[in-house]
C-alpha cells in the first residue's frame, strides 16, 4: 500500500536579483520517506529548505501539506504543521542548559507541564546518547554533541517532518559519524525527512529517494541504487564522477 503524500511542492519558484534560485520545483514527499537532496553550492538546495520552513516565501507555485494547499509564511507556521528544521549551525540557546533548550518550547508553545517537558527531553537525550550531559551548557559540548541536541529538539515538539540543511558541514570529520548515526536512528522511527547533504554514503544507504539539483532546478531524482549506478543526465554523471572520485 502506497503511503499518502505528506508534502508536495508544485512549480515552486524563488527569484533573487540577478538569479532564479528555485525554478519551477516539483517534489512529492510521502509520509515516512527520507529524501536526500544533492548538488553543488549555489544549486538552490538551502533556498528550497528555507521556503518549506517559512523563512522565505516563493514567488510562484504552491505547497500542499497532506494534500491541502497551505501558506507557510513563517517558521512558526511550519512548526504548527509539524515541520522542524536542523541548520548547519546548531541554533542552541547558549545561556540555557541542554535540558532547558529542549524544554522551553514544549512549555511555552505546547503548554506541556514541566514534568511532561522534562520527561520528553530525557527520553530524546537518551536516544541521541546525551542524557549524561543534560545539565551542561552548549559551550561545554563538542560540535557533534551540540548538533545531536539540535536534532533532538524538533521531535521534542512532536514534529512529524524534519528538514536538515547540511547538518554535518560545520563539524570536524570525527564528529560526522555520530551525527549521521542519530539521523539514521531517527529515520528508523518513521520520521519523514528531507536532508541536504554531501554525505554520499548516507544518501545511498538511508534515503528512499535521491534528488540532484543544479542551477535552481531538479535535474534528476530516483531511488538510490538507480541514481548512483545508472544516472540518466550528463550533468548528474559529471557531478557523481567529481564527488565519488574523492
Coordinates of C-alpha atoms in Angstrom, one line a residue, residues 3 11 21 52 60 66 88 100 102 112 118 120 126 139 142 144 160 171 186-187 201 233:
X3 CA 1.9 5.9 1.7
X11 CA 6.0 24.7 -9.6
X21 CA 17.3 30.3 -7.0
X52 CA 9.4 24.8 3.1
X60 CA 5.3 31.3 -7.7
X66 CA -1.3 16.3 3.5
X88 CA 24.2 23.8 9.6
X100 CA 16.2 24.0 29.0
X102 CA 14.7 21.0 24.9
X112 CA 3.2 21.0 28.5
X118 CA 11.5 17.1 31.2
X120 CA 10.2 14.1 26.9
X126 CA 18.7 9.0 25.8
X139 CA 29.6 25.8 25.1
X142 CA 31.6 19.3 21.3
X144 CA 28.9 16.9 17.3
X160 CA 6.4 14.6 12.0
X171 CA 31.6 19.5 12.0
X186 CA 15.6 9.0 13.8
X187 CA 14.8 7.7 10.2
X201 CA 27.1 7.1 2.0
X233 CA 21.5 13.0 -17.3

